[in-house]
Tab-separated table of C-alpha atoms in Angstrom:
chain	number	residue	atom	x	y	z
A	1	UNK	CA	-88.750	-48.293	13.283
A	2	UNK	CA	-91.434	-48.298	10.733
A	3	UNK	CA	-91.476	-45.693	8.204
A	4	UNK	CA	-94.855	-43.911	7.106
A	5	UNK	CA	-96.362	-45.324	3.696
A	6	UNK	CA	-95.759	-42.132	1.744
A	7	UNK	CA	-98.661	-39.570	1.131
A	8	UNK	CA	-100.071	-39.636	-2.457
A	9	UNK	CA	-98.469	-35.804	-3.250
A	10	UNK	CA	-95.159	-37.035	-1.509
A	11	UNK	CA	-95.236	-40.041	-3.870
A	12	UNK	CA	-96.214	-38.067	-6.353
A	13	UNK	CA	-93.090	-35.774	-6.121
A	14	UNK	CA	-91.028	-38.690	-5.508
A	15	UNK	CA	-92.212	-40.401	-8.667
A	16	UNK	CA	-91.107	-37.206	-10.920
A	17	UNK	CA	-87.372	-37.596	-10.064
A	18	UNK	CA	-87.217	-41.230	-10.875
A	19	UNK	CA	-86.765	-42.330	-14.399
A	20	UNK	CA	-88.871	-45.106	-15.614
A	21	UNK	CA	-90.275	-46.225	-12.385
A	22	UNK	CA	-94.395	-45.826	-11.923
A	23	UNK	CA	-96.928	-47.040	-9.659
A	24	UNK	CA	-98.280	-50.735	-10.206
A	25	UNK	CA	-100.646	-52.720	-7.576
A	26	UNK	CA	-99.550	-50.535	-5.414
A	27	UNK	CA	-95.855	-50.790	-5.748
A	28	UNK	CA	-92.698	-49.024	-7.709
A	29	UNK	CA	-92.171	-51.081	-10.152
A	30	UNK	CA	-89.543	-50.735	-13.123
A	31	UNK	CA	-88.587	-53.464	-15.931
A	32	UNK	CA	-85.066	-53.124	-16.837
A	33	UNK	CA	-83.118	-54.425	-20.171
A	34	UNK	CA	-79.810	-54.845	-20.673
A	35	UNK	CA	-77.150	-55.860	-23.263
A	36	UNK	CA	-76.928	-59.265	-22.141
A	37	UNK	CA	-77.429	-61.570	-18.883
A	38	UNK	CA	-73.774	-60.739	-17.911
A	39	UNK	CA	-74.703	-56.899	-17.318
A	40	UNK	CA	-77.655	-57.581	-15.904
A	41	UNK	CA	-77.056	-60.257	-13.236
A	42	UNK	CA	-73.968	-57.687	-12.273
A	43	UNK	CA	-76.069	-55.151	-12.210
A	44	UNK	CA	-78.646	-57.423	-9.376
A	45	UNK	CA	-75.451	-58.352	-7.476
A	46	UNK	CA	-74.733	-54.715	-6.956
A	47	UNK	CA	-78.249	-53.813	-5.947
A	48	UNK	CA	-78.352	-57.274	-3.650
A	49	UNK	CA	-75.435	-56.172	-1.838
A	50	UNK	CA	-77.503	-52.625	-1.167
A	51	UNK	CA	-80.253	-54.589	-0.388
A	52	UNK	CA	-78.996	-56.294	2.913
A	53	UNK	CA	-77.021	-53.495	4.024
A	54	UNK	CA	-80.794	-51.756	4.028
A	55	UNK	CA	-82.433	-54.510	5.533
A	56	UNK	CA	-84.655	-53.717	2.202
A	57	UNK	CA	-84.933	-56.821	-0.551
A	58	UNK	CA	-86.822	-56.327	-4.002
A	59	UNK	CA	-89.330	-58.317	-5.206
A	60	UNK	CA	-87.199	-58.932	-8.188
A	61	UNK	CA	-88.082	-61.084	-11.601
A	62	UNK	CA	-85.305	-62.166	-14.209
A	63	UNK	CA	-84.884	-64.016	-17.391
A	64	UNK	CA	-81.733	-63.325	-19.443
A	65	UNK	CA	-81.717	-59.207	-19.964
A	66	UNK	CA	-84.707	-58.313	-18.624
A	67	UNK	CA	-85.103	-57.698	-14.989
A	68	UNK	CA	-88.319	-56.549	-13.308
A	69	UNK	CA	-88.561	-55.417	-10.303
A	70	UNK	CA	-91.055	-54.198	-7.351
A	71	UNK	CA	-90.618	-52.393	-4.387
A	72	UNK	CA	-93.005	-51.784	-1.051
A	73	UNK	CA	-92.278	-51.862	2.371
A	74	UNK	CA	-94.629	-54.522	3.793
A	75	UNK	CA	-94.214	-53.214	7.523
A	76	UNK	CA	-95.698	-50.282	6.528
A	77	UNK	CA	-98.350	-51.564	4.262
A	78	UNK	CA	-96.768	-49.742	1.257
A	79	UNK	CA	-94.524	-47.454	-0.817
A	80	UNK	CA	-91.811	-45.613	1.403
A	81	UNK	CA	-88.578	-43.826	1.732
A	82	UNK	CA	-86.842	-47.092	1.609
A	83	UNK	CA	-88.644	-47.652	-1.591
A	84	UNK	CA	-87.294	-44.571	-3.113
A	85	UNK	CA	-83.941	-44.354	-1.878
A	86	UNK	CA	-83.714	-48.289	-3.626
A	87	UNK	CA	-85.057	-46.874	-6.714
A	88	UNK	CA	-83.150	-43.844	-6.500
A	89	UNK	CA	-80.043	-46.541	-6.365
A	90	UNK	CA	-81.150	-48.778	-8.891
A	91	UNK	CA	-81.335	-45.784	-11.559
A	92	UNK	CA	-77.983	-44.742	-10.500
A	93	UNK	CA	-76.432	-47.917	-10.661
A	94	UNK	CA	-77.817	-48.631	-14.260
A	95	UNK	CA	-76.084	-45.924	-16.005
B	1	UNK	CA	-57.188	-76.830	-27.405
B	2	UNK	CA	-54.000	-75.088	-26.209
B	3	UNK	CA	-54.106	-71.614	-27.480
B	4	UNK	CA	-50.231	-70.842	-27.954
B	5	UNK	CA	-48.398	-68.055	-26.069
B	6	UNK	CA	-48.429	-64.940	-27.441
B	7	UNK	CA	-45.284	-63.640	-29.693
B	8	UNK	CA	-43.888	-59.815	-28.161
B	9	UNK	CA	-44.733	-58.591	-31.028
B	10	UNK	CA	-48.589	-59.655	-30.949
B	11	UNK	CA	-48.752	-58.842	-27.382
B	12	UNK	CA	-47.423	-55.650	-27.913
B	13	UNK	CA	-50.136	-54.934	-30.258
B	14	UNK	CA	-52.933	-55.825	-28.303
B	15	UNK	CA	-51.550	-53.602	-25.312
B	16	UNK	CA	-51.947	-51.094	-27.410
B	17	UNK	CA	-55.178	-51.393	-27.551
B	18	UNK	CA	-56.173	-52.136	-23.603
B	19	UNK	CA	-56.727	-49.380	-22.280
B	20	UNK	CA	-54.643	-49.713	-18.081
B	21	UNK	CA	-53.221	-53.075	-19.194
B	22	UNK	CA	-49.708	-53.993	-18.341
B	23	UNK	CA	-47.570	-57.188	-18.333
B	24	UNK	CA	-45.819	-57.375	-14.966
B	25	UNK	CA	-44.511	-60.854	-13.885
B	26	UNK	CA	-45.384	-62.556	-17.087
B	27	UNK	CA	-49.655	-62.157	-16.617
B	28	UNK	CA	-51.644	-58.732	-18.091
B	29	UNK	CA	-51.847	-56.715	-14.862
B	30	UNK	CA	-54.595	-54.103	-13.991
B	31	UNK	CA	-55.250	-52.584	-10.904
B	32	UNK	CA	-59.337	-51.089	-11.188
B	33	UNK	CA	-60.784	-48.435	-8.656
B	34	UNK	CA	-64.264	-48.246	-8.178
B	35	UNK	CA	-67.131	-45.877	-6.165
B	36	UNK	CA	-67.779	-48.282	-3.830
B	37	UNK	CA	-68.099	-52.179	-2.805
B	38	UNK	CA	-71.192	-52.571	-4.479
B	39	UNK	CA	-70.142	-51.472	-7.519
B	40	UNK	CA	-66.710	-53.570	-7.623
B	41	UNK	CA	-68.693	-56.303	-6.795
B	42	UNK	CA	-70.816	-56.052	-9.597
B	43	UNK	CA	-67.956	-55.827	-11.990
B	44	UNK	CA	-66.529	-58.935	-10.399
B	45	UNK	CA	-70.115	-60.625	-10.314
B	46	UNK	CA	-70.415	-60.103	-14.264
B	47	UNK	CA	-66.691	-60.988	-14.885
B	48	UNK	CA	-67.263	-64.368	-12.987
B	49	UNK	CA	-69.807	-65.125	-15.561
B	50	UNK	CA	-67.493	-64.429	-18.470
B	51	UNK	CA	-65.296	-66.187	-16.870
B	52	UNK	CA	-66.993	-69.656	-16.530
B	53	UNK	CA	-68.145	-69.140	-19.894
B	54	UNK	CA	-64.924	-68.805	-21.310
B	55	UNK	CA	-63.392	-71.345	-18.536
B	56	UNK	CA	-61.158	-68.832	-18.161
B	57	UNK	CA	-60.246	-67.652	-14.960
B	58	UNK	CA	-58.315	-64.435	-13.505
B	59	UNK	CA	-56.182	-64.137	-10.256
B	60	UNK	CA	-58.121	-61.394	-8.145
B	61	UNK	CA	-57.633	-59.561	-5.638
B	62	UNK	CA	-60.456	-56.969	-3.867
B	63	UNK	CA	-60.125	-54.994	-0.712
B	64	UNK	CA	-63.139	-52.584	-0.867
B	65	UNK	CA	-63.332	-50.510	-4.013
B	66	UNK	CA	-60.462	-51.714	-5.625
B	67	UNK	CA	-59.551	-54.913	-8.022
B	68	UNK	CA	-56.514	-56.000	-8.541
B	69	UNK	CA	-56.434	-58.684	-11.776
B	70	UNK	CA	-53.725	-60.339	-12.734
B	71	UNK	CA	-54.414	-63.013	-16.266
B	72	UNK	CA	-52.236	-65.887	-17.739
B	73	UNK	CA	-53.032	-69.111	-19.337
B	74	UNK	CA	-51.114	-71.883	-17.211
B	75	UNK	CA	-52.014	-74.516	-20.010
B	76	UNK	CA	-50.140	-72.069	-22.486
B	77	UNK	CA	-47.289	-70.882	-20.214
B	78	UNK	CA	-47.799	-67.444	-20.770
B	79	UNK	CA	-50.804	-64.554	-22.214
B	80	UNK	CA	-52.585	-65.701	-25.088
B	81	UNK	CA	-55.759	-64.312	-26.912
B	82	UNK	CA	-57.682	-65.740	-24.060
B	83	UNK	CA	-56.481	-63.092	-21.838
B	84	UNK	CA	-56.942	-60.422	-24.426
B	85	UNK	CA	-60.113	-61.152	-24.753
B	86	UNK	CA	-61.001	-61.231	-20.783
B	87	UNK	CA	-58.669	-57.795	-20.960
B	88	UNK	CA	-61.270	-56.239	-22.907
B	89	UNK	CA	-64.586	-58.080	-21.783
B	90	UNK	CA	-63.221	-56.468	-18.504
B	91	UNK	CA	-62.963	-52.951	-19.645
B	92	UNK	CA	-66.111	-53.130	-21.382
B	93	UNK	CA	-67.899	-53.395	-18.574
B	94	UNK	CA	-66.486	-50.980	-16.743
B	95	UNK	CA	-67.560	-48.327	-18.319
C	1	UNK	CA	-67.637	-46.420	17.094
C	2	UNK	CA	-63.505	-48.046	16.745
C	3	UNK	CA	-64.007	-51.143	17.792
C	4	UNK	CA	-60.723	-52.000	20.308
C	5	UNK	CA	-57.862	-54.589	18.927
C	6	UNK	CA	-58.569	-57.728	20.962
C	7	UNK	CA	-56.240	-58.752	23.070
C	8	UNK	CA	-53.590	-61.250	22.556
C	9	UNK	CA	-55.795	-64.069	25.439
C	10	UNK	CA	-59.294	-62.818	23.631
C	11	UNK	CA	-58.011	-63.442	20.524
C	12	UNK	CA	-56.746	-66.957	21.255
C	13	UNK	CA	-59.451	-67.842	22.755
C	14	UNK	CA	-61.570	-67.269	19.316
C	15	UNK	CA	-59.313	-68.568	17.575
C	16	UNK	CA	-59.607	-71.973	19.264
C	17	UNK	CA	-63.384	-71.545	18.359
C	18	UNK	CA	-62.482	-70.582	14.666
C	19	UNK	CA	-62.159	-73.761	12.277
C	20	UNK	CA	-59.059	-73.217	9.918
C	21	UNK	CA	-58.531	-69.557	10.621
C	22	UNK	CA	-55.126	-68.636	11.741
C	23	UNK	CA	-53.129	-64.998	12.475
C	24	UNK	CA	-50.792	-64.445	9.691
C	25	UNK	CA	-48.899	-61.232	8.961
C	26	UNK	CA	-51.309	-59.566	11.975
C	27	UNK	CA	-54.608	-60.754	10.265
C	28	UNK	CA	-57.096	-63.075	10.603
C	29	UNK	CA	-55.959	-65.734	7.444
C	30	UNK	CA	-57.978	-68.310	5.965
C	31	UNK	CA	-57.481	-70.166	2.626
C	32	UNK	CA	-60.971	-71.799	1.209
C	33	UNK	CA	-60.934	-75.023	-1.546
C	34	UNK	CA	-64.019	-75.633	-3.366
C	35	UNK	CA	-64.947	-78.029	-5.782
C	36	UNK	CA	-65.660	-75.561	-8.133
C	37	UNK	CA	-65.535	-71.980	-9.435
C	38	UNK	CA	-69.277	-71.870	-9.225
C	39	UNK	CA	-68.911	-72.500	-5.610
C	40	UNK	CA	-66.186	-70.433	-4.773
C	41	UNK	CA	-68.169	-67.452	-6.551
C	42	UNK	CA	-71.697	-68.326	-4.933
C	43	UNK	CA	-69.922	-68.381	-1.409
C	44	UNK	CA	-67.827	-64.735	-2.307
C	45	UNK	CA	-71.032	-63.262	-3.233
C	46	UNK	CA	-72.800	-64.492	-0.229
C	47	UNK	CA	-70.068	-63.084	1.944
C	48	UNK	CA	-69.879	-60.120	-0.100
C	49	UNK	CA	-73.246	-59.216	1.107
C	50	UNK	CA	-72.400	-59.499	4.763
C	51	UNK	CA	-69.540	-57.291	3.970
C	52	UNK	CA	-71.454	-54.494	2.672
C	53	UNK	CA	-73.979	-55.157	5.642
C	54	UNK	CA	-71.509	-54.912	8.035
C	55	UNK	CA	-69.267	-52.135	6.402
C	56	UNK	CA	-66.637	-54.501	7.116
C	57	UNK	CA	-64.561	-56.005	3.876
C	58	UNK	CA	-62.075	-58.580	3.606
C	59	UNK	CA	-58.723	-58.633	1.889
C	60	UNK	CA	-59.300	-61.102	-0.318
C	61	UNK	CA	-57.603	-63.411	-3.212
C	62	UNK	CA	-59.481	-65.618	-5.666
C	63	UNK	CA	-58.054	-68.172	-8.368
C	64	UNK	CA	-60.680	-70.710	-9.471
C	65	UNK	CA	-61.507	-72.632	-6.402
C	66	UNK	CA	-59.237	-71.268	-4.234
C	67	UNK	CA	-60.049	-68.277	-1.699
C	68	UNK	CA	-57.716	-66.845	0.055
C	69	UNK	CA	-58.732	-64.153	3.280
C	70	UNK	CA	-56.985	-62.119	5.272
C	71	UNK	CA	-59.412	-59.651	7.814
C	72	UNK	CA	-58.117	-56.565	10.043
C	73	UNK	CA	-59.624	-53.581	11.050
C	74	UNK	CA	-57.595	-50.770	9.781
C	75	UNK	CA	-59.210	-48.154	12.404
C	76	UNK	CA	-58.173	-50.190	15.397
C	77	UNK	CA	-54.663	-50.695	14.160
C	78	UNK	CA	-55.747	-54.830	14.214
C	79	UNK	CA	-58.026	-57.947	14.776
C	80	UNK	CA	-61.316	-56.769	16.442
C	81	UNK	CA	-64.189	-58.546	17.368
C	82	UNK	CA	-66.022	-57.657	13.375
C	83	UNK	CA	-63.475	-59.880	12.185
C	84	UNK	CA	-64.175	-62.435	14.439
C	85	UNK	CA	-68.001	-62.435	13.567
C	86	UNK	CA	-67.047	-62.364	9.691
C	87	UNK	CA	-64.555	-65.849	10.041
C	88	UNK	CA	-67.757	-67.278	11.793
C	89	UNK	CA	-70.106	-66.057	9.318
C	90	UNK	CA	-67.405	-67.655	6.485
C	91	UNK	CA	-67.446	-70.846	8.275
C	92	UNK	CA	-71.352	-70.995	8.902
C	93	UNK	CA	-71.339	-70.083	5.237
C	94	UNK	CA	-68.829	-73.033	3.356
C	95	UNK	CA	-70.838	-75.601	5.707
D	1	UNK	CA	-78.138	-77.246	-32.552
D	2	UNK	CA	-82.209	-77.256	-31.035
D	3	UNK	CA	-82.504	-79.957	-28.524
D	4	UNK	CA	-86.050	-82.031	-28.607
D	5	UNK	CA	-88.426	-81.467	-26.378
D	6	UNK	CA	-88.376	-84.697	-23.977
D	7	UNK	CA	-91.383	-87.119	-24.137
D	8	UNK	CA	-93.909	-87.235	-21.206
D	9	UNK	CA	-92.282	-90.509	-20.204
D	10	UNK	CA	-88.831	-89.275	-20.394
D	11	UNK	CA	-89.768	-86.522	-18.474
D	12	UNK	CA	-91.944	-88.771	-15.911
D	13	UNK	CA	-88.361	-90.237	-15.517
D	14	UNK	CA	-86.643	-87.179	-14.753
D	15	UNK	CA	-88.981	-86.167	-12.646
D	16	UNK	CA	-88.982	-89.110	-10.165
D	17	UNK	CA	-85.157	-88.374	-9.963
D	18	UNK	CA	-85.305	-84.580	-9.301
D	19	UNK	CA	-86.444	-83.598	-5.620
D	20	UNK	CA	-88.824	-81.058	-5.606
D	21	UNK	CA	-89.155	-80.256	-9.132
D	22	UNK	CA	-92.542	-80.277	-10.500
D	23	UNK	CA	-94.189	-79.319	-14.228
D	24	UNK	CA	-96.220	-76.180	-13.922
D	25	UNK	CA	-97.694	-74.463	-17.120
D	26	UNK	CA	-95.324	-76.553	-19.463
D	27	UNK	CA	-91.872	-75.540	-17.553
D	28	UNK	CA	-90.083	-77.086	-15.005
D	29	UNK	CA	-90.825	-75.759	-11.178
D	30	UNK	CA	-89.322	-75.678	-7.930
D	31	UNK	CA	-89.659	-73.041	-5.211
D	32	UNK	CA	-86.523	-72.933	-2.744
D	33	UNK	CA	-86.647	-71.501	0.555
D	34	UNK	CA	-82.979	-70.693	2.267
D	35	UNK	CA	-82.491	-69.344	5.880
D	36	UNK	CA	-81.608	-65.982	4.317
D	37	UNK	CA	-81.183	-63.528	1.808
D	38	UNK	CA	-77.339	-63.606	2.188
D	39	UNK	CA	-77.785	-67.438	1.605
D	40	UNK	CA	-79.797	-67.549	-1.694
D	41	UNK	CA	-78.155	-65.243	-3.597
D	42	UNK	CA	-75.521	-67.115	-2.519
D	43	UNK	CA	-77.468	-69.568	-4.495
D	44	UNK	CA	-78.455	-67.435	-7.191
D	45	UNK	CA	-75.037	-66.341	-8.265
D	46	UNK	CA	-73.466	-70.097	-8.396
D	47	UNK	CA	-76.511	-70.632	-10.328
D	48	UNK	CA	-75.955	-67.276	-12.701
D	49	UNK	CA	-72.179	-68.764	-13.296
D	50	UNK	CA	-73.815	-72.374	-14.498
D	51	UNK	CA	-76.369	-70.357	-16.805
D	52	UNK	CA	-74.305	-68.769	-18.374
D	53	UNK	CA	-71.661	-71.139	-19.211
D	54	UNK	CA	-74.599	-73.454	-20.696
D	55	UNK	CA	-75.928	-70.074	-22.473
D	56	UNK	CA	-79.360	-71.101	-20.742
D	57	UNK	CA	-81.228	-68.787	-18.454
D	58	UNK	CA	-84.001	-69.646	-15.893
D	59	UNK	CA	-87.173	-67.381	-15.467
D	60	UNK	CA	-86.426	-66.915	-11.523
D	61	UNK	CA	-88.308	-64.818	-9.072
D	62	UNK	CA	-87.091	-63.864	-5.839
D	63	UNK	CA	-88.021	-62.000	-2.631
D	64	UNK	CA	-85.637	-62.180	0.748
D	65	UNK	CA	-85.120	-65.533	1.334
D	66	UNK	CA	-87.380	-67.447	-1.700
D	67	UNK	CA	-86.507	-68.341	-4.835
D	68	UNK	CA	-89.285	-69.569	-7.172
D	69	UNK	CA	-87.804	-71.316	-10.709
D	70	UNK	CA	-89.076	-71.917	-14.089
D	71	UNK	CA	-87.198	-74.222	-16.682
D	72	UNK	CA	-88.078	-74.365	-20.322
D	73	UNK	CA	-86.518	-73.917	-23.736
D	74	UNK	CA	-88.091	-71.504	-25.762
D	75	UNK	CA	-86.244	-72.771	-29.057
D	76	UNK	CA	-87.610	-76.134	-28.315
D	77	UNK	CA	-91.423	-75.668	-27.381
D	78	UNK	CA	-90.764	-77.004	-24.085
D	79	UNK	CA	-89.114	-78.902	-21.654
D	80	UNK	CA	-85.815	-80.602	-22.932
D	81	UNK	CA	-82.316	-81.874	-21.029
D	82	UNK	CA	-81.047	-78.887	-20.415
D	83	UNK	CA	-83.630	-77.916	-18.309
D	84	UNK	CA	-82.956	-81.229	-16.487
D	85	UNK	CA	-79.692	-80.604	-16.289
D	86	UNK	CA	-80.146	-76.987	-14.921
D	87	UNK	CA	-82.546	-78.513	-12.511
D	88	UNK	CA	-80.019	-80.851	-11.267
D	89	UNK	CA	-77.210	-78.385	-10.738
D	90	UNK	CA	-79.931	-76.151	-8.366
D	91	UNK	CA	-80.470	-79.274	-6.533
D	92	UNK	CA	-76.811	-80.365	-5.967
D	93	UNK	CA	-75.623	-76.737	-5.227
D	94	UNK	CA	-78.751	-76.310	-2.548
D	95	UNK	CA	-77.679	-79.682	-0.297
């Protein structure tokens, strides 16, 4: 099934709840820091292991602590549910 | 460089200190419960990379959301500060 | 959906197909050698995700380049056809 | 201690040795393509475990079942043999 791109309100709303993510070229996109490359490469196993059980992958950038990362759902020819709920999971796993 | 076995004394000090640690069978025991699979995976995931860093390895066992680690140094016959120091690289990161 | 417990014919005929997986204790049993941590690691986390893509996690022990796994399904009281597909997934995997 | 950066003809030399690996923008290059997610993460975690140990981090890119690389080191101004030696761990742990 293909999920609906999200309406720009929807979005909108979406955006609000989600700590540090915004809109760029037309995807969620977040940069992340950590302490060290430890934390964060445990923190992208977590989220890859999320990732496949969604059928959902990142487009995901890392050197050492930093880890950027940007979400759409191509099918659908943008931002989605899926998109949020991985954001949604990403925040939650970060803390 | 062999790192020599820990006196009882010394060990007893750093138990002390680590917070769930025991010494059952001769190796500093733990037994860690997480949320979920993804997030005892990402504890493992950033353990394995202290771990070859250190080249220092732990006896593991995971069935879901819970770890079971077990640490000795074989060159040392016993725990020595090399375990300590995976002991608390370990609970560091689980918080 | 509990998956049923194979039967004692299904399950030997998979097991003819299953390279270096026995039954032991009631479970599907397998020990891996690598060459290396690195390898034993990159082939957990690989099978790690599709654990958490399945919903379907192994018992398993690491040591350096050693892997041992043992798979049941606890819902059908035994080895179901999920375990099955995970040994070949392992297999396909260490190739 | 800084490593030097290597000479173009050391590097030509390296470079006729490493399959695949290329010099883009002053950093060492490869894109890998695996048959799936589950398979280059795979990848990417045996690769996390070597980084670390060397304490030296690739720039690294991935979405689903790509990987694109970049080797340099910063302390050095450029390209120097740990790159090369990064470069040839990706390539032995990807056969």
């Amino acid at each position: 099934m293909t999920l609906p791109k999200l309406s720009p309100s929807d979005l909108e709303a979406h955006l609000a709840q989600l700590d540090g993510w915004t809109v760029k070229d037309g995807k969620l996109h977040k940069e992340f820091k950590f302490a060290s490359f430890v934390e964060a490469f445990g923190f992208m196993s977590s989220l890859a292991l999320v990732s496949e059980s969604m059928g959902h992958h990142p487009e995901w950038f890392n050197v050492y602590n930093r880890l950027t990362i940007d979400l759409t759902t191509h099918d659908s020819g943008g931002i989605t549910d899926n998109d949020v709920y991985w954001a949604q999971k990403a925040n939650q796993l970060s803390t």
